[in-house]
Backbone as JSON, one array per atom type, in Angstrom:
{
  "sequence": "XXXXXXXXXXXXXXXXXXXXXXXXXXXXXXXXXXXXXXXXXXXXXXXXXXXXXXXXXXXXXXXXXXXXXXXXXXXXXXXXXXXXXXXXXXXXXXXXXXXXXXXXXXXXXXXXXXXXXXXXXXXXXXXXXXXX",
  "N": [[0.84, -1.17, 0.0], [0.43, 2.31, -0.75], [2.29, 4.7, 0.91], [1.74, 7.76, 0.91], [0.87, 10.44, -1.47], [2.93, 13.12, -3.23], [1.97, 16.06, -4.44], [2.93, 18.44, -6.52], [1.51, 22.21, -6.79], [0.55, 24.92, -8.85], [-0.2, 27.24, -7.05], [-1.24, 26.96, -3.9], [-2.64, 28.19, -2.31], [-4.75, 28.01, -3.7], [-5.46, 25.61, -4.43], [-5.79, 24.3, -2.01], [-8.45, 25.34, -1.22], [-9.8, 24.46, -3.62], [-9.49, 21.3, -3.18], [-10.25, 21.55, -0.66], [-13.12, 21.18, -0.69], [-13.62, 19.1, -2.05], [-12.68, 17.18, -1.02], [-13.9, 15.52, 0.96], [-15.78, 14.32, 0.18], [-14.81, 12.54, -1.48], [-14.25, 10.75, 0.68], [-11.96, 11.54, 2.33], [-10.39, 13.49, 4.84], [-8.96, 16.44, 6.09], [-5.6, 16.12, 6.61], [-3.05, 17.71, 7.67], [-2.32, 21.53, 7.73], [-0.02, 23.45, 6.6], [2.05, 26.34, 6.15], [3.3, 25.91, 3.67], [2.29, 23.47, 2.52], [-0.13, 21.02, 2.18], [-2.37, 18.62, 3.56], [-4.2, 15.3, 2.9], [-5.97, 12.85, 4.26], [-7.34, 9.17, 4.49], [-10.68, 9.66, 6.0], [-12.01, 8.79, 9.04], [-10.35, 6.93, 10.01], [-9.85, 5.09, 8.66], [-7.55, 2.94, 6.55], [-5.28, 3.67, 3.72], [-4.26, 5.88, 1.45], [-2.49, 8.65, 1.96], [-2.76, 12.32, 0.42], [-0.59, 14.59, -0.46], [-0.06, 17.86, -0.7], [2.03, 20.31, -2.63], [3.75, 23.71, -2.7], [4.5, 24.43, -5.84], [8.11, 24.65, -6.59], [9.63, 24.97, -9.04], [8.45, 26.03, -12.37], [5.81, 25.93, -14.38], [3.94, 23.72, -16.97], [1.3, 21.3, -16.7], [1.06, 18.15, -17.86], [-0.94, 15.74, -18.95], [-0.59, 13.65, -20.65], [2.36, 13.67, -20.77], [5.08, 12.54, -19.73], [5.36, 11.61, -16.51], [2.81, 11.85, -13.74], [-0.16, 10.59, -14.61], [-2.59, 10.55, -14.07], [-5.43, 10.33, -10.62], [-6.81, 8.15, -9.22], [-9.71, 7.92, -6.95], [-11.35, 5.33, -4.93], [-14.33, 4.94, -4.82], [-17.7, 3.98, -2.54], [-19.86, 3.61, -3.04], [-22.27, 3.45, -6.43], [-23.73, 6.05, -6.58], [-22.08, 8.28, -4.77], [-19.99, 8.54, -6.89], [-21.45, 9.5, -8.83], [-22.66, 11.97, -7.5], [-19.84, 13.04, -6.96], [-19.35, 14.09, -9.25], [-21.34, 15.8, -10.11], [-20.81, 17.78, -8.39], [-18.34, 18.62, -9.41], [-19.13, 19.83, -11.87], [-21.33, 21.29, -10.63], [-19.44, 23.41, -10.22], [-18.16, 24.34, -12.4], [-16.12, 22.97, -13.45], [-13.99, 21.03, -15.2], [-14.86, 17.72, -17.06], [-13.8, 14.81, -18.06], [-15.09, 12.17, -18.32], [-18.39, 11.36, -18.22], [-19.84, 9.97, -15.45], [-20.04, 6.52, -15.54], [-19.76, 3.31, -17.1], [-17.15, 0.87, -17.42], [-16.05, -1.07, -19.44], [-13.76, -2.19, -20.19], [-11.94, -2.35, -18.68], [-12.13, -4.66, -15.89], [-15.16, -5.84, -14.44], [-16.66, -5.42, -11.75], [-17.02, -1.71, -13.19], [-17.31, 1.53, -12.32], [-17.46, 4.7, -13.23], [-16.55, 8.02, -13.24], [-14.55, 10.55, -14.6], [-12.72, 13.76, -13.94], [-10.9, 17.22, -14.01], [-8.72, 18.47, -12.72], [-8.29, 21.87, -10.79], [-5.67, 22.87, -11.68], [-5.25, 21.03, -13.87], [-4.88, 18.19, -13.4], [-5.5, 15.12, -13.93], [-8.39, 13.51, -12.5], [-10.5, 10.7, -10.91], [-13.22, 9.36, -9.95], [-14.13, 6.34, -8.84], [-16.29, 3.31, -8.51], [-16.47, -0.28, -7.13], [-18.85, -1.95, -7.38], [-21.66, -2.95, -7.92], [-24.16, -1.88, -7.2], [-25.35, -0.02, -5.53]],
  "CA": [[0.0, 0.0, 0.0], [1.28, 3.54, -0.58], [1.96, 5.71, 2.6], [1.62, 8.9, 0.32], [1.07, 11.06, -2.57], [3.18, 13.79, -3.16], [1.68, 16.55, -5.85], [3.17, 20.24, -6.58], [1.01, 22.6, -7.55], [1.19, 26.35, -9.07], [-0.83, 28.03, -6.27], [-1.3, 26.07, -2.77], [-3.81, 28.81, -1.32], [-6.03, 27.88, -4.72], [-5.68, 24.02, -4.26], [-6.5, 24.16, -0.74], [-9.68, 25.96, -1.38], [-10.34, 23.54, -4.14], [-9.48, 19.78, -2.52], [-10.74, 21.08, 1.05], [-14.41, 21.21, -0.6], [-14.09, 17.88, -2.75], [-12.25, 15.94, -0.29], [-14.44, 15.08, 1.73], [-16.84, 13.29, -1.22], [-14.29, 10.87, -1.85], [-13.79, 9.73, 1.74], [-10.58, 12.03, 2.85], [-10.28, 14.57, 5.99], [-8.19, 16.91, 6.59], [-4.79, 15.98, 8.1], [-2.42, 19.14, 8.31], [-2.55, 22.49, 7.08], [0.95, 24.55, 6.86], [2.58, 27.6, 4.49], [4.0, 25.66, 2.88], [2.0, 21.94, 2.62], [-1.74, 20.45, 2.9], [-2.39, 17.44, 3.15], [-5.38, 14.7, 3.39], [-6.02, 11.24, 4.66], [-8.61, 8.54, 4.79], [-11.77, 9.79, 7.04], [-12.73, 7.64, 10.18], [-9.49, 6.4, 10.33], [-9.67, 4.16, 7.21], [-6.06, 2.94, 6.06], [-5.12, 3.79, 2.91], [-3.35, 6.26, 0.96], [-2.57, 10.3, 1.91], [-2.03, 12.85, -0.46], [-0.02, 16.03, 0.23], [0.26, 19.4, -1.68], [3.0, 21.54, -2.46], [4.09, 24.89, -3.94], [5.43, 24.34, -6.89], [9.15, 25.8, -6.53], [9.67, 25.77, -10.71], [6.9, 27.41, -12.87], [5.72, 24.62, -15.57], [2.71, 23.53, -17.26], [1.22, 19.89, -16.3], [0.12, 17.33, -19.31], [-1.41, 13.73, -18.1], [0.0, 13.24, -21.76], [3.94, 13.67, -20.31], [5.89, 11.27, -18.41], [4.68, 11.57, -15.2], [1.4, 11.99, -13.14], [-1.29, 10.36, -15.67], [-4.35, 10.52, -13.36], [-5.52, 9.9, -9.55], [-7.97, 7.28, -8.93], [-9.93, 7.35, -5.52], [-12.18, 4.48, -4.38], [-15.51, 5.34, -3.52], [-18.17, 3.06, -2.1], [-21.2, 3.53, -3.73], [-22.24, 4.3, -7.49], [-24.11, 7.24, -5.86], [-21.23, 8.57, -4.55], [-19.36, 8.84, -8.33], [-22.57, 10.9, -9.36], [-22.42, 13.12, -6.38], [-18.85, 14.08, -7.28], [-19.44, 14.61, -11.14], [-22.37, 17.21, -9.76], [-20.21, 18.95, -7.59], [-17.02, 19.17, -10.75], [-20.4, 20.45, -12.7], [-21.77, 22.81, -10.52], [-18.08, 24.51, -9.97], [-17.83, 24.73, -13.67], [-15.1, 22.27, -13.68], [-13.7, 20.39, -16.77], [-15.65, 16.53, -17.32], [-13.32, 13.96, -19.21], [-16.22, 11.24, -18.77], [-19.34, 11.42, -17.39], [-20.52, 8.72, -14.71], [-20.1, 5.36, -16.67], [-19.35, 1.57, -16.8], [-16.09, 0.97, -18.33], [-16.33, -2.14, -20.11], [-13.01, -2.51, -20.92], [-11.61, -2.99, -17.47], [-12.34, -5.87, -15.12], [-15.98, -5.53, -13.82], [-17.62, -4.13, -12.05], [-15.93, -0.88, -12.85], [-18.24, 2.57, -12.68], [-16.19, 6.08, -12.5], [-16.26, 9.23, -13.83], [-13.26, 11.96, -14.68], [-13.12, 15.19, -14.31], [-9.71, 17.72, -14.1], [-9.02, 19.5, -11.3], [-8.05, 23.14, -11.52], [-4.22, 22.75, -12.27], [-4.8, 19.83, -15.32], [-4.61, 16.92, -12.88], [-7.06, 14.02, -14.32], [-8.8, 12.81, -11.17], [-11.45, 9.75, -11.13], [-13.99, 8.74, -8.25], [-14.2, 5.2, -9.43], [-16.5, 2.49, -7.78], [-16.34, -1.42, -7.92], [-19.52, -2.51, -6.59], [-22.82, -3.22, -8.91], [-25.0, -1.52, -6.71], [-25.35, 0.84, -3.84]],
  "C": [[0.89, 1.24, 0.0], [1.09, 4.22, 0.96], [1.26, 7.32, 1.92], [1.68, 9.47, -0.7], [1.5, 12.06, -2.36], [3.37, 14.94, -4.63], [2.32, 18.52, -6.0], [1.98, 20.65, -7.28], [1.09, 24.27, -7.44], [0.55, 27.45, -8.1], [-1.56, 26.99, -5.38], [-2.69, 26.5, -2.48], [-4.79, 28.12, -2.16], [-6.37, 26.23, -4.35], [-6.08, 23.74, -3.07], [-8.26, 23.98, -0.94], [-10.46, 24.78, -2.13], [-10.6, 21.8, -3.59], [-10.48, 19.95, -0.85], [-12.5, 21.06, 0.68], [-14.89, 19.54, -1.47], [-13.74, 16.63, -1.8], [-13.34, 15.07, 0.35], [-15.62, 14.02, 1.14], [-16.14, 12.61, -1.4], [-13.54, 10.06, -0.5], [-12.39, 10.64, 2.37], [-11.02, 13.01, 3.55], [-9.15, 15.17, 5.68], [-6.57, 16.86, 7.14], [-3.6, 16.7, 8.61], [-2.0, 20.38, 7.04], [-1.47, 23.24, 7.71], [1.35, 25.55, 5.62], [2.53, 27.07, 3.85], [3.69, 23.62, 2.45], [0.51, 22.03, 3.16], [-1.86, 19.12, 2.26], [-3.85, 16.21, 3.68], [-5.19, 13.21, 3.64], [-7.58, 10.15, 4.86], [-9.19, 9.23, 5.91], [-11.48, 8.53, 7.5], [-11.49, 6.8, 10.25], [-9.14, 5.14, 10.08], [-8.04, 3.67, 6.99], [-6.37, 3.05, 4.9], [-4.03, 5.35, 2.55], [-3.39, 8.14, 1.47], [-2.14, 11.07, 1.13], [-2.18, 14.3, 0.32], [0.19, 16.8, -1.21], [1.07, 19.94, -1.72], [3.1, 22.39, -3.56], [4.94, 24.66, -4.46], [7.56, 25.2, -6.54], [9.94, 26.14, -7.94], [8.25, 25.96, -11.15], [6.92, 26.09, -13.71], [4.35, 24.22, -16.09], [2.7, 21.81, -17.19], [0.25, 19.59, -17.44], [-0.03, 16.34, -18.66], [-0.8, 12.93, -19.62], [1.52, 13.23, -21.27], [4.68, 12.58, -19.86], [5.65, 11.85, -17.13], [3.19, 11.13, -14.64], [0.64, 11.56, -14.46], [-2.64, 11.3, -14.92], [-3.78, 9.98, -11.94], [-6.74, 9.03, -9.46], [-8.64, 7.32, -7.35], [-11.2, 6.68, -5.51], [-13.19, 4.7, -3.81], [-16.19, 3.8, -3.08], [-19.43, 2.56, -2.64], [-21.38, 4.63, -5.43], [-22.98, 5.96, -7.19], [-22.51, 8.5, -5.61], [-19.99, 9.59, -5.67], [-20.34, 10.14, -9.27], [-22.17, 11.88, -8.5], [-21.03, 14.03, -6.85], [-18.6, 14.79, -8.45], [-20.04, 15.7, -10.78], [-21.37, 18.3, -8.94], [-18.9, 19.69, -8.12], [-18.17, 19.83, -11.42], [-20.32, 21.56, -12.2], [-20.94, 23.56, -10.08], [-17.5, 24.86, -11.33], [-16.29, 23.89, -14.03], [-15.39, 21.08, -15.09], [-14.12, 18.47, -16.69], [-14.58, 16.19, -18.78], [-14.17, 12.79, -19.47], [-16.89, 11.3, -17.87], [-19.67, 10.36, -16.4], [-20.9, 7.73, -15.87], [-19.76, 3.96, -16.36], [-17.88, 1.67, -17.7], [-15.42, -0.41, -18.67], [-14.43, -2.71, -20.6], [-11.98, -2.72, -19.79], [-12.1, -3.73, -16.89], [-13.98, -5.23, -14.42], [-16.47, -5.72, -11.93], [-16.63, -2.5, -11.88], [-16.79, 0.56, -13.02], [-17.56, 3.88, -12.17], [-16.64, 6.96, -13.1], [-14.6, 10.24, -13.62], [-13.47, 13.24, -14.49], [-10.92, 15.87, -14.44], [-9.85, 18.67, -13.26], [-8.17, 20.78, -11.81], [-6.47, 23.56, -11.93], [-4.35, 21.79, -13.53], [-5.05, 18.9, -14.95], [-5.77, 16.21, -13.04], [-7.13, 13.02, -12.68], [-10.46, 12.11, -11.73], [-12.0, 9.47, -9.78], [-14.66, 7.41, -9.09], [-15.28, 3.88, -8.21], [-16.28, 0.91, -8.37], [-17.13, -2.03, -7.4], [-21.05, -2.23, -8.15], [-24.04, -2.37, -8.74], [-24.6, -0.64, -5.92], [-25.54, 0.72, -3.02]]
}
């Protein structure tokens, strides 16, 4: 299991603002807020993976086409759940790479949607359950 993700990005204050209102839809709290670093962790004291923020310290533009970072996948629990977060990339006017879907071409049951969070970064709330 990973202990951590570690993502730069070109404005901290902005990514704050942005992750501290989605986090919490895909299962992640809070778990420390400094100048210079924010970072989240499974709610309820789940194991799994934390991801941390930082200010960029070169200037650069981010492609999921590059060598690096493709995408983030996080695990929800219910197909509900995958809607909920598509509506809430919607009603912030955020960028939709696929709508709430089945994705037939991975191992079933596989139901996710994409969106792009406000730096480029392709993020997925993916479930693997048939039902709710």
């Amino acid at each position: 299991m990973l202990g951590h993700l570690g993502i730069n990005v070109s404005d901290l204050a902005a990514a704050k603002a942005y992750y501290d209102d989605l986090m919490p839809l895909l299962g992640f709290t809070t778990f420390l807020v400094a100048d210079d670093e924010v970072a989240y962790r499974p709610a309820g004291g789940k194991p799994g993976t934390f991801v941390f923020l930082y200010p960029s310290a070169e200037p650069s533009d981010y492609s999921k086409e590059a060598t690096g970072l493709q995408h983030l996948a996080f695990m929800v629990r219910t197909r509900s759940s995958v809607h909920a977060v598509h509506q809430h990339v919607l009603e912030r006017g955020g960028t939709v790479v696929h709508d709430p879907q089945e994705f037939e071409q991975y191992p079933p049951p596989y139901f996710a949607a994409f969106w792009l969070d406000p730096f480029g970064f392709m993020l997925e709330a993916v479930c693997h359950y048939d039902a709710d």
